[in-house]
Amino acid sequence: MSAVRAGSTHRDPTHRAPSYLADAWRIARKDLLIEFRTRSAFLAATVFAVLAVVIFRFTWDPTAIPAMDLAPGVLWVIFTFSGLLGLNRSFGLELAERAYDGLLASQVSREAIFTGKVIANFVFVMCVQALSLPAVALFFDLSVGPTWWIIVGIVLLASLGLSAVGTLFAAIASNTRLAELLLPMMTLPFFVPLVIPAAQATAVVLRGQPIADGMAWLKVLLAFDLVFVSACIVVFPFTIEE
């Protein structure tokens, strides 16, 4: 019996710490559950998106600018600023109750924390875009047709880059008193090489041009994601304090 009791105190050798992706998913799930319960950031971003579409629509002169030329700019302006509304809350909720200190003190790696935050922000941005895309198509009477999946692919690539860069700068700005002001100032210059190719590729699709005409812009988006997502994962542990 003593041997059994002694052996029972040892940890099962088959038990292993949660994997990197499991830790990241737990953090993302936590953030998404908080947002699902409060819906504060999502409602704010949705109201902004709808309001922006309505304003652009009723100040638009169809005889001066074709819808195919204006709609991509409207879509990506909404994408950029509605995404910022969600990024502002990435670390704010945890810092308010000092929960972030407990997260840093846990066995979860810094990289997993960052990846989880990026996943949550990515889902948030995609949900806002899921409402913005139909709204823009409806108000500007756009006929996307069978090429809709290309626009979805462009949105996915742009959302990943925005989420990664925005999460990194949200972590940096969260420890300052002017986080709401500092975050847009830091992120917008980095969003320019992301939004421009996304808008150009979207314009190519909406005009009905061959997909090959937009491949150069898609390659820029893909390169941005590969470089900046990897760089942000490496840099993030150095931007946070114990």
PDB file of N, CA and C in Angstrom, residues 18-115:
ATOM      1  N   PRO A  18       0.437  21.514 -21.893  1.00  0.00           N
ATOM      2  CA  PRO A  18      -0.317  21.851 -23.103  1.00  0.00           C
ATOM      3  C   PRO A  18       0.592  22.384 -24.192  1.00  0.00           C
ATOM      4  N   SER A  19       0.243  22.081 -25.407  1.00  0.00           N
ATOM      5  CA  SER A  19       1.059  22.501 -26.529  1.00  0.00           C
ATOM      6  C   SER A  19       0.921  23.991 -26.781  1.00  0.00           C
ATOM      7  N   TYR A  20       1.789  24.477 -27.625  1.00  0.00           N
ATOM      8  CA  TYR A  20       1.793  25.903 -27.982  1.00  0.00           C
ATOM      9  C   TYR A  20       0.440  26.324 -28.549  1.00  0.00           C
ATOM     10  N   LEU A  21      -0.082  25.551 -29.497  1.00  0.00           N
ATOM     11  CA  LEU A  21      -1.343  25.917 -30.117  1.00  0.00           C
ATOM     12  C   LEU A  21      -2.513  25.794 -29.151  1.00  0.00           C
ATOM     13  N   ALA A  22      -2.445  24.802 -28.243  1.00  0.00           N
ATOM     14  CA  ALA A  22      -3.515  24.662 -27.248  1.00  0.00           C
ATOM     15  C   ALA A  22      -3.547  25.858 -26.315  1.00  0.00           C
ATOM     16  N   ASP A  23      -2.376  26.308 -25.879  1.00  0.00           N
ATOM     17  CA  ASP A  23      -2.310  27.502 -25.028  1.00  0.00           C
ATOM     18  C   ASP A  23      -2.844  28.724 -25.769  1.00  0.00           C
ATOM     19  N   ALA A  24      -2.429  28.872 -27.025  1.00  0.00           N
ATOM     20  CA  ALA A  24      -2.883  30.021 -27.816  1.00  0.00           C
ATOM     21  C   ALA A  24      -4.399  29.993 -27.986  1.00  0.00           C
ATOM     22  N   TRP A  25      -4.953  28.811 -28.228  1.00  0.00           N
ATOM     23  CA  TRP A  25      -6.391  28.713 -28.424  1.00  0.00           C
ATOM     24  C   TRP A  25      -7.144  29.028 -27.130  1.00  0.00           C
ATOM     25  N   ARG A  26      -6.617  28.619 -25.983  1.00  0.00           N
ATOM     26  CA  ARG A  26      -7.271  28.929 -24.707  1.00  0.00           C
ATOM     27  C   ARG A  26      -7.346  30.448 -24.482  1.00  0.00           C
ATOM     28  N   ILE A  27      -6.260  31.121 -24.802  1.00  0.00           N
ATOM     29  CA  ILE A  27      -6.242  32.581 -24.632  1.00  0.00           C
ATOM     30  C   ILE A  27      -7.209  33.240 -25.619  1.00  0.00           C
ATOM     31  N   ALA A  28      -7.201  32.770 -26.859  1.00  0.00           N
ATOM     32  CA  ALA A  28      -8.127  33.326 -27.849  1.00  0.00           C
ATOM     33  C   ALA A  28      -9.572  33.062 -27.448  1.00  0.00           C
ATOM     34  N   ARG A  29      -9.846  31.857 -26.962  1.00  0.00           N
ATOM     35  CA  ARG A  29     -11.208  31.504 -26.549  1.00  0.00           C
ATOM     36  C   ARG A  29     -11.664  32.387 -25.388  1.00  0.00           C
ATOM     37  N   LYS A  30     -10.769  32.655 -24.451  1.00  0.00           N
ATOM     38  CA  LYS A  30     -11.103  33.527 -23.319  1.00  0.00           C
ATOM     39  C   LYS A  30     -11.490  34.923 -23.810  1.00  0.00           C
ATOM     40  N   ASP A  31     -10.672  35.485 -24.689  1.00  0.00           N
ATOM     41  CA  ASP A  31     -10.955  36.829 -25.198  1.00  0.00           C
ATOM     42  C   ASP A  31     -12.260  36.870 -25.981  1.00  0.00           C
ATOM     43  N   LEU A  32     -12.502  35.826 -26.778  1.00  0.00           N
ATOM     44  CA  LEU A  32     -13.721  35.791 -27.580  1.00  0.00           C
ATOM     45  C   LEU A  32     -14.962  35.618 -26.701  1.00  0.00           C
ATOM     46  N   LEU A  33     -14.848  34.834 -25.634  1.00  0.00           N
ATOM     47  CA  LEU A  33     -15.977  34.673 -24.719  1.00  0.00           C
ATOM     48  C   LEU A  33     -16.302  35.992 -24.014  1.00  0.00           C
ATOM     49  N   ILE A  34     -15.251  36.720 -23.606  1.00  0.00           N
ATOM     50  CA  ILE A  34     -15.482  38.022 -22.971  1.00  0.00           C
ATOM     51  C   ILE A  34     -16.186  38.971 -23.935  1.00  0.00           C
ATOM     52  N   GLU A  35     -15.725  38.989 -25.178  1.00  0.00           N
ATOM     53  CA  GLU A  35     -16.342  39.868 -26.163  1.00  0.00           C
ATOM     54  C   GLU A  35     -17.762  39.411 -26.486  1.00  0.00           C
ATOM     55  N   PHE A  36     -18.004  38.100 -26.507  1.00  0.00           N
ATOM     56  CA  PHE A  36     -19.336  37.588 -26.796  1.00  0.00           C
ATOM     57  C   PHE A  36     -20.318  37.983 -25.697  1.00  0.00           C
ATOM     58  N   ARG A  37     -19.836  38.019 -24.460  1.00  0.00           N
ATOM     59  CA  ARG A  37     -20.717  38.370 -23.342  1.00  0.00           C
ATOM     60  C   ARG A  37     -20.991  39.868 -23.277  1.00  0.00           C
ATOM     61  N   THR A  38     -19.983  40.675 -23.581  1.00  0.00           N
ATOM     62  CA  THR A  38     -20.170  42.124 -23.491  1.00  0.00           C
ATOM     63  C   THR A  38     -20.605  42.739 -24.821  1.00  0.00           C
ATOM     64  N   ARG A  39     -20.014  42.270 -25.903  1.00  0.00           N
ATOM     65  CA  ARG A  39     -20.290  42.750 -27.265  1.00  0.00           C
ATOM     66  C   ARG A  39     -20.029  44.246 -27.425  1.00  0.00           C
ATOM     67  N   SER A  40     -19.260  44.815 -26.547  1.00  0.00           N
ATOM     68  CA  SER A  40     -19.040  46.265 -26.585  1.00  0.00           C
ATOM     69  C   SER A  40     -18.241  46.684 -27.811  1.00  0.00           C
ATOM     70  N   ALA A  41     -17.077  46.056 -28.012  1.00  0.00           N
ATOM     71  CA  ALA A  41     -16.233  46.428 -29.146  1.00  0.00           C
ATOM     72  C   ALA A  41     -16.884  46.056 -30.468  1.00  0.00           C
ATOM     73  N   PHE A  42     -17.548  44.906 -30.513  1.00  0.00           N
ATOM     74  CA  PHE A  42     -18.170  44.470 -31.772  1.00  0.00           C
ATOM     75  C   PHE A  42     -19.306  45.399 -32.164  1.00  0.00           C
ATOM     76  N   LEU A  43     -20.123  45.781 -31.205  1.00  0.00           N
ATOM     77  CA  LEU A  43     -21.226  46.697 -31.506  1.00  0.00           C
ATOM     78  C   LEU A  43     -20.699  48.060 -31.941  1.00  0.00           C
ATOM     79  N   ALA A  44     -19.646  48.538 -31.288  1.00  0.00           N
ATOM     80  CA  ALA A  44     -19.064  49.823 -31.672  1.00  0.00           C
ATOM     81  C   ALA A  44     -18.508  49.761 -33.088  1.00  0.00           C
ATOM     82  N   ALA A  45     -17.804  48.678 -33.412  1.00  0.00           N
ATOM     83  CA  ALA A  45     -17.237  48.535 -34.750  1.00  0.00           C
ATOM     84  C   ALA A  45     -18.336  48.373 -35.801  1.00  0.00           C
ATOM     85  N   THR A  46     -19.398  47.664 -35.459  1.00  0.00           N
ATOM     86  CA  THR A  46     -20.495  47.466 -36.405  1.00  0.00           C
ATOM     87  C   THR A  46     -21.218  48.778 -36.690  1.00  0.00           C
ATOM     88  N   VAL A  47     -21.484  49.540 -35.639  1.00  0.00           N
ATOM     89  CA  VAL A  47     -22.140  50.843 -35.823  1.00  0.00           C
ATOM     90  C   VAL A  47     -21.265  51.754 -36.673  1.00  0.00           C
ATOM     91  N   PHE A  48     -19.971  51.761 -36.396  1.00  0.00           N
ATOM     92  CA  PHE A  48     -19.060  52.588 -37.194  1.00  0.00           C
ATOM     93  C   PHE A  48     -19.085  52.154 -38.656  1.00  0.00           C
ATOM     94  N   ALA A  49     -19.044  50.845 -38.905  1.00  0.00           N
ATOM     95  CA  ALA A  49     -19.016  50.341 -40.282  1.00  0.00           C
ATOM     96  C   ALA A  49     -20.272  50.739 -41.047  1.00  0.00           C
ATOM     97  N   VAL A  50     -21.431  50.529 -40.440  1.00  0.00           N
ATOM     98  CA  VAL A  50     -22.688  50.870 -41.107  1.00  0.00           C
ATOM     99  C   VAL A  50     -22.804  52.378 -41.324  1.00  0.00           C
ATOM    100  N   LEU A  51     -22.422  53.149 -40.316  1.00  0.00           N
ATOM    101  CA  LEU A  51     -22.490  54.605 -40.436  1.00  0.00           C
ATOM    102  C   LEU A  51     -21.560  55.110 -41.536  1.00  0.00           C
ATOM    103  N   ALA A  52     -20.360  54.540 -41.615  1.00  0.00           N
ATOM    104  CA  ALA A  52     -19.415  54.962 -42.655  1.00  0.00           C
ATOM    105  C   ALA A  52     -19.949  54.638 -44.043  1.00  0.00           C
ATOM    106  N   VAL A  53     -20.546  53.469 -44.212  1.00  0.00           N
ATOM    107  CA  VAL A  53     -21.115  53.097 -45.512  1.00  0.00           C
ATOM    108  C   VAL A  53     -22.231  54.059 -45.904  1.00  0.00           C
ATOM    109  N   VAL A  54     -23.098  54.380 -44.946  1.00  0.00           N
ATOM    110  CA  VAL A  54     -24.214  55.281 -45.233  1.00  0.00           C
ATOM    111  C   VAL A  54     -23.711  56.676 -45.617  1.00  0.00           C
ATOM    112  N   ILE A  55     -22.723  57.180 -44.879  1.00  0.00           N
ATOM    113  CA  ILE A  55     -22.183  58.514 -45.180  1.00  0.00           C
ATOM    114  C   ILE A  55     -21.548  58.546 -46.563  1.00  0.00           C
ATOM    115  N   PHE A  56     -20.718  57.556 -46.860  1.00  0.00           N
ATOM    116  CA  PHE A  56     -20.087  57.512 -48.181  1.00  0.00           C
ATOM    117  C   PHE A  56     -21.139  57.384 -49.283  1.00  0.00           C
ATOM    118  N   ARG A  57     -22.183  56.606 -49.028  1.00  0.00           N
ATOM    119  CA  ARG A  57     -23.197  56.383 -50.059  1.00  0.00           C
ATOM    120  C   ARG A  57     -23.952  57.667 -50.395  1.00  0.00           C
ATOM    121  N   PHE A  58     -24.343  58.419 -49.384  1.00  0.00           N
ATOM    122  CA  PHE A  58     -25.182  59.584 -49.638  1.00  0.00           C
ATOM    123  C   PHE A  58     -24.379  60.845 -49.944  1.00  0.00           C
ATOM    124  N   THR A  59     -23.058  60.755 -49.897  1.00  0.00           N
ATOM    125  CA  THR A  59     -22.224  61.860 -50.373  1.00  0.00           C
ATOM    126  C   THR A  59     -21.547  61.506 -51.699  1.00  0.00           C
ATOM    127  N   TRP A  60     -21.912  60.386 -52.266  1.00  0.00           N
ATOM    128  CA  TRP A  60     -21.294  59.892 -53.500  1.00  0.00           C
ATOM    129  C   TRP A  60     -22.090  60.371 -54.709  1.00  0.00           C
ATOM    130  N   ASP A  61     -21.367  60.884 -55.700  1.00  0.00           N
ATOM    131  CA  ASP A  61     -21.971  61.307 -56.956  1.00  0.00           C
ATOM    132  C   ASP A  61     -21.666  60.251 -58.017  1.00  0.00           C
ATOM    133  N   PRO A  62     -22.645  59.435 -58.387  1.00  0.00           N
ATOM    134  CA  PRO A  62     -22.390  58.359 -59.357  1.00  0.00           C
ATOM    135  C   PRO A  62     -21.909  58.853 -60.708  1.00  0.00           C
ATOM    136  N   THR A  63     -22.251  60.094 -61.058  1.00  0.00           N
ATOM    137  CA  THR A  63     -21.825  60.620 -62.358  1.00  0.00           C
ATOM    138  C   THR A  63     -20.363  61.049 -62.355  1.00  0.00           C
ATOM    139  N   ALA A  64     -19.783  61.221 -61.171  1.00  0.00           N
ATOM    140  CA  ALA A  64     -18.397  61.671 -61.077  1.00  0.00           C
ATOM    141  C   ALA A  64     -17.430  60.509 -60.876  1.00  0.00           C
ATOM    142  N   ILE A  65     -17.806  59.573 -60.013  1.00  0.00           N
ATOM    143  CA  ILE A  65     -16.934  58.437 -59.685  1.00  0.00           C
ATOM    144  C   ILE A  65     -17.745  57.156 -59.805  1.00  0.00           C
ATOM    145  N   PRO A  66     -17.324  56.214 -60.635  1.00  0.00           N
ATOM    146  CA  PRO A  66     -18.035  54.928 -60.727  1.00  0.00           C
ATOM    147  C   PRO A  66     -17.959  54.170 -59.407  1.00  0.00           C
ATOM    148  N   ALA A  67     -18.984  53.377 -59.139  1.00  0.00           N
ATOM    149  CA  ALA A  67     -19.036  52.602 -57.898  1.00  0.00           C
ATOM    150  C   ALA A  67     -17.853  51.649 -57.788  1.00  0.00           C
ATOM    151  N   MET A  68     -17.414  51.097 -58.906  1.00  0.00           N
ATOM    152  CA  MET A  68     -16.299  50.155 -58.893  1.00  0.00           C
ATOM    153  C   MET A  68     -14.999  50.809 -58.421  1.00  0.00           C
ATOM    154  N   ASP A  69     -14.887  52.137 -58.628  1.00  0.00           N
ATOM    155  CA  ASP A  69     -13.681  52.838 -58.201  1.00  0.00           C
ATOM    156  C   ASP A  69     -13.764  53.300 -56.750  1.00  0.00           C
ATOM    157  N   LEU A  70     -14.962  53.614 -56.289  1.00  0.00           N
ATOM    158  CA  LEU A  70     -15.110  54.141 -54.934  1.00  0.00           C
ATOM    159  C   LEU A  70     -15.237  53.039 -53.892  1.00  0.00           C
ATOM    160  N   ALA A  71     -15.935  51.970 -54.212  1.00  0.00           N
ATOM    161  CA  ALA A  71     -16.246  50.924 -53.234  1.00  0.00           C
ATOM    162  C   ALA A  71     -15.003  50.300 -52.580  1.00  0.00           C
ATOM    163  N   PRO A  72     -13.925  49.990 -53.312  1.00  0.00           N
ATOM    164  CA  PRO A  72     -12.752  49.420 -52.640  1.00  0.00           C
ATOM    165  C   PRO A  72     -12.170  50.326 -51.569  1.00  0.00           C
ATOM    166  N   GLY A  73     -12.115  51.633 -51.850  1.00  0.00           N
ATOM    167  CA  GLY A  73     -11.600  52.566 -50.849  1.00  0.00           C
ATOM    168  C   GLY A  73     -12.482  52.617 -49.620  1.00  0.00           C
ATOM    169  N   VAL A  74     -13.811  52.632 -49.840  1.00  0.00           N
ATOM    170  CA  VAL A  74     -14.743  52.641 -48.713  1.00  0.00           C
ATOM    171  C   VAL A  74     -14.579  51.393 -47.867  1.00  0.00           C
ATOM    172  N   LEU A  75     -14.494  50.258 -48.526  1.00  0.00           N
ATOM    173  CA  LEU A  75     -14.381  48.981 -47.810  1.00  0.00           C
ATOM    174  C   LEU A  75     -13.142  48.936 -46.932  1.00  0.00           C
ATOM    175  N   TRP A  76     -12.022  49.398 -47.447  1.00  0.00           N
ATOM    176  CA  TRP A  76     -10.771  49.259 -46.696  1.00  0.00           C
ATOM    177  C   TRP A  76     -10.556  50.374 -45.688  1.00  0.00           C
ATOM    178  N   VAL A  77     -11.216  51.502 -45.860  1.00  0.00           N
ATOM    179  CA  VAL A  77     -11.238  52.506 -44.785  1.00  0.00           C
ATOM    180  C   VAL A  77     -12.003  51.951 -43.595  1.00  0.00           C
ATOM    181  N   ILE A  78     -13.158  51.340 -43.868  1.00  0.00           N
ATOM    182  CA  ILE A  78     -13.942  50.720 -42.808  1.00  0.00           C
ATOM    183  C   ILE A  78     -13.148  49.610 -42.141  1.00  0.00           C
ATOM    184  N   PHE A  79     -12.491  48.802 -42.948  1.00  0.00           N
ATOM    185  CA  PHE A  79     -11.689  47.685 -42.436  1.00  0.00           C
ATOM    186  C   PHE A  79     -10.623  48.170 -41.460  1.00  0.00           C
ATOM    187  N   THR A  80      -9.919  49.232 -41.830  1.00  0.00           N
ATOM    188  CA  THR A  80      -8.811  49.716 -41.015  1.00  0.00           C
ATOM    189  C   THR A  80      -9.289  50.271 -39.680  1.00  0.00           C
ATOM    190  N   PHE A  81     -10.268  51.159 -39.719  1.00  0.00           N
ATOM    191  CA  PHE A  81     -10.658  51.854 -38.490  1.00  0.00           C
ATOM    192  C   PHE A  81     -11.557  51.008 -37.595  1.00  0.00           C
ATOM    193  N   SER A  82     -12.358  50.141 -38.168  1.00  0.00           N
ATOM    194  CA  SER A  82     -13.136  49.235 -37.325  1.00  0.00           C
ATOM    195  C   SER A  82     -12.226  48.220 -36.648  1.00  0.00           C
ATOM    196  N   GLY A  83     -11.147  47.819 -37.338  1.00  0.00           N
ATOM    197  CA  GLY A  83     -10.181  46.921 -36.710  1.00  0.00           C
ATOM    198  C   GLY A  83      -9.492  47.556 -35.523  1.00  0.00           C
ATOM    199  N   LEU A  84      -9.210  48.856 -35.614  1.00  0.00           N
ATOM    200  CA  LEU A  84      -8.569  49.565 -34.495  1.00  0.00           C
ATOM    201  C   LEU A  84      -9.452  49.567 -33.249  1.00  0.00           C
ATOM    202  N   LEU A  85     -10.767  49.603 -33.449  1.00  0.00           N
ATOM    203  CA  LEU A  85     -11.674  49.592 -32.306  1.00  0.00           C
ATOM    204  C   LEU A  85     -11.550  48.294 -31.519  1.00  0.00           C
ATOM    205  N   GLY A  86     -11.313  47.206 -32.224  1.00  0.00           N
ATOM    206  CA  GLY A  86     -11.143  45.931 -31.539  1.00  0.00           C
ATOM    207  C   GLY A  86      -9.770  45.770 -30.939  1.00  0.00           C
ATOM    208  N   LEU A  87      -8.746  46.280 -31.600  1.00  0.00           N
ATOM    209  CA  LEU A  87      -7.384  46.150 -31.101  1.00  0.00           C
ATOM    210  C   LEU A  87      -7.192  46.908 -29.801  1.00  0.00           C
ATOM    211  N   ASN A  88      -7.930  47.989 -29.609  1.00  0.00           N
ATOM    212  CA  ASN A  88      -7.811  48.792 -28.396  1.00  0.00           C
ATOM    213  C   ASN A  88      -8.108  47.991 -27.132  1.00  0.00           C
ATOM    214  N   ARG A  89      -8.965  46.979 -27.264  1.00  0.00           N
ATOM    215  CA  ARG A  89      -9.379  46.225 -26.106  1.00  0.00           C
ATOM    216  C   ARG A  89      -8.578  44.939 -25.919  1.00  0.00           C
ATOM    217  N   SER A  90      -7.557  44.701 -26.748  1.00  0.00           N
ATOM    218  CA  SER A  90      -6.818  43.446 -26.693  1.00  0.00           C
ATOM    219  C   SER A  90      -6.237  43.176 -25.313  1.00  0.00           C
ATOM    220  N   PHE A  91      -5.642  44.210 -24.719  1.00  0.00           N
ATOM    221  CA  PHE A  91      -5.002  44.051 -23.420  1.00  0.00           C
ATOM    222  C   PHE A  91      -5.643  44.920 -22.344  1.00  0.00           C
ATOM    223  N   GLY A  92      -6.575  45.777 -22.734  1.00  0.00           N
ATOM    224  CA  GLY A  92      -7.166  46.703 -21.774  1.00  0.00           C
ATOM    225  C   GLY A  92      -7.944  46.020 -20.671  1.00  0.00           C
ATOM    226  N   LEU A  93      -8.718  44.987 -21.018  1.00  0.00           N
ATOM    227  CA  LEU A  93      -9.532  44.314 -20.009  1.00  0.00           C
ATOM    228  C   LEU A  93      -8.671  43.625 -18.958  1.00  0.00           C
ATOM    229  N   GLU A  94      -7.592  43.007 -19.387  1.00  0.00           N
ATOM    230  CA  GLU A  94      -6.733  42.291 -18.448  1.00  0.00           C
ATOM    231  C   GLU A  94      -5.918  43.241 -17.590  1.00  0.00           C
ATOM    232  N   LEU A  95      -5.509  44.365 -18.152  1.00  0.00           N
ATOM    233  CA  LEU A  95      -4.724  45.320 -17.380  1.00  0.00           C
ATOM    234  C   LEU A  95      -5.567  46.006 -16.311  1.00  0.00           C
ATOM    235  N   ALA A  96      -6.866  46.157 -16.572  1.00  0.00           N
ATOM    236  CA  ALA A  96      -7.724  46.846 -15.614  1.00  0.00           C
ATOM    237  C   ALA A  96      -7.768  46.122 -14.272  1.00  0.00           C
ATOM    238  N   GLU A  97      -7.799  44.805 -14.291  1.00  0.00           N
ATOM    239  CA  GLU A  97      -7.861  44.021 -13.049  1.00  0.00           C
ATOM    240  C   GLU A  97      -6.533  43.330 -12.748  1.00  0.00           C
ATOM    241  N   ARG A  98      -5.479  43.734 -13.403  1.00  0.00           N
ATOM    242  CA  ARG A  98      -4.144  43.146 -13.222  1.00  0.00           C
ATOM    243  C   ARG A  98      -4.122  41.660 -13.557  1.00  0.00           C
ATOM    244  N   ALA A  99      -5.072  41.211 -14.360  1.00  0.00           N
ATOM    245  CA  ALA A  99      -5.081  39.804 -14.765  1.00  0.00           C
ATOM    246  C   ALA A  99      -3.912  39.482 -15.687  1.00  0.00           C
ATOM    247  N   TYR A 100      -3.393  40.510 -16.329  1.00  0.00           N
ATOM    248  CA  TYR A 100      -2.270  40.293 -17.247  1.00  0.00           C
ATOM    249  C   TYR A 100      -1.023  39.817 -16.496  1.00  0.00           C
ATOM    250  N   ASP A 101      -0.868  40.277 -15.247  1.00  0.00           N
ATOM    251  CA  ASP A 101       0.268  39.827 -14.442  1.00  0.00           C
ATOM    252  C   ASP A 101       0.195  38.325 -14.191  1.00  0.00           C
ATOM    253  N   GLY A 102      -1.010  37.838 -13.921  1.00  0.00           N
ATOM    254  CA  GLY A 102      -1.186  36.405 -13.719  1.00  0.00           C
ATOM    255  C   GLY A 102      -0.917  35.610 -14.980  1.00  0.00           C
ATOM    256  N   LEU A 103      -1.291  36.181 -16.112  1.00  0.00           N
ATOM    257  CA  LEU A 103      -1.040  35.505 -17.385  1.00  0.00           C
ATOM    258  C   LEU A 103       0.455  35.399 -17.658  1.00  0.00           C
ATOM    259  N   LEU A 104       1.195  36.473 -17.363  1.00  0.00           N
ATOM    260  CA  LEU A 104       2.637  36.458 -17.570  1.00  0.00           C
ATOM    261  C   LEU A 104       3.338  35.520 -16.585  1.00  0.00           C
ATOM    262  N   ALA A 105       2.767  35.374 -15.387  1.00  0.00           N
ATOM    263  CA  ALA A 105       3.370  34.514 -14.379  1.00  0.00           C
ATOM    264  C   ALA A 105       3.081  33.040 -14.615  1.00  0.00           C
ATOM    265  N   SER A 106       2.156  32.728 -15.504  1.00  0.00           N
ATOM    266  CA  SER A 106       1.817  31.335 -15.787  1.00  0.00           C
ATOM    267  C   SER A 106       2.895  30.691 -16.649  1.00  0.00           C
ATOM    268  N   GLN A 107       2.707  29.410 -16.913  1.00  0.00           N
ATOM    269  CA  GLN A 107       3.673  28.664 -17.719  1.00  0.00           C
ATOM    270  C   GLN A 107       3.454  28.826 -19.216  1.00  0.00           C
ATOM    271  N   VAL A 108       2.478  29.648 -19.571  1.00  0.00           N
ATOM    272  CA  VAL A 108       2.204  29.885 -20.988  1.00  0.00           C
ATOM    273  C   VAL A 108       3.316  30.740 -21.581  1.00  0.00           C
ATOM    274  N   SER A 109       3.831  30.340 -22.707  1.00  0.00           N
ATOM    275  CA  SER A 109       4.915  31.091 -23.332  1.00  0.00           C
ATOM    276  C   SER A 109       4.414  32.426 -23.858  1.00  0.00           C
ATOM    277  N   ARG A 110       5.337  33.380 -23.956  1.00  0.00           N
ATOM    278  CA  ARG A 110       4.980  34.699 -24.475  1.00  0.00           C
ATOM    279  C   ARG A 110       4.468  34.602 -25.913  1.00  0.00           C
ATOM    280  N   GLU A 111       5.081  33.722 -26.674  1.00  0.00           N
ATOM    281  CA  GLU A 111       4.657  33.552 -28.062  1.00  0.00           C
ATOM    282  C   GLU A 111       3.231  33.030 -28.152  1.00  0.00           C
ATOM    283  N   ALA A 112       2.862  32.115 -27.234  1.00  0.00           N
ATOM    284  CA  ALA A 112       1.501  31.587 -27.230  1.00  0.00           C
ATOM    285  C   ALA A 112       0.500  32.670 -26.839  1.00  0.00           C
ATOM    286  N   ILE A 113       0.889  33.538 -25.902  1.00  0.00           N
ATOM    287  CA  ILE A 113       0.021  34.668 -25.524  1.00  0.00           C
ATOM    288  C   ILE A 113      -0.244  35.539 -26.748  1.00  0.00           C
ATOM    289  N   PHE A 114       0.825  35.872 -27.456  1.00  0.00           N
ATOM    290  CA  PHE A 114       0.677  36.720 -28.639  1.00  0.00           C
ATOM    291  C   PHE A 114      -0.190  36.039 -29.696  1.00  0.00           C
ATOM    292  N   THR A 115       0.071  34.767 -29.958  1.00  0.00           N
ATOM    293  CA  THR A 115      -0.695  34.048 -30.976  1.00  0.00           C
ATOM    294  C   THR A 115      -2.168  33.981 -30.607  1.00  0.00           C
TER     295      THR A 115
END
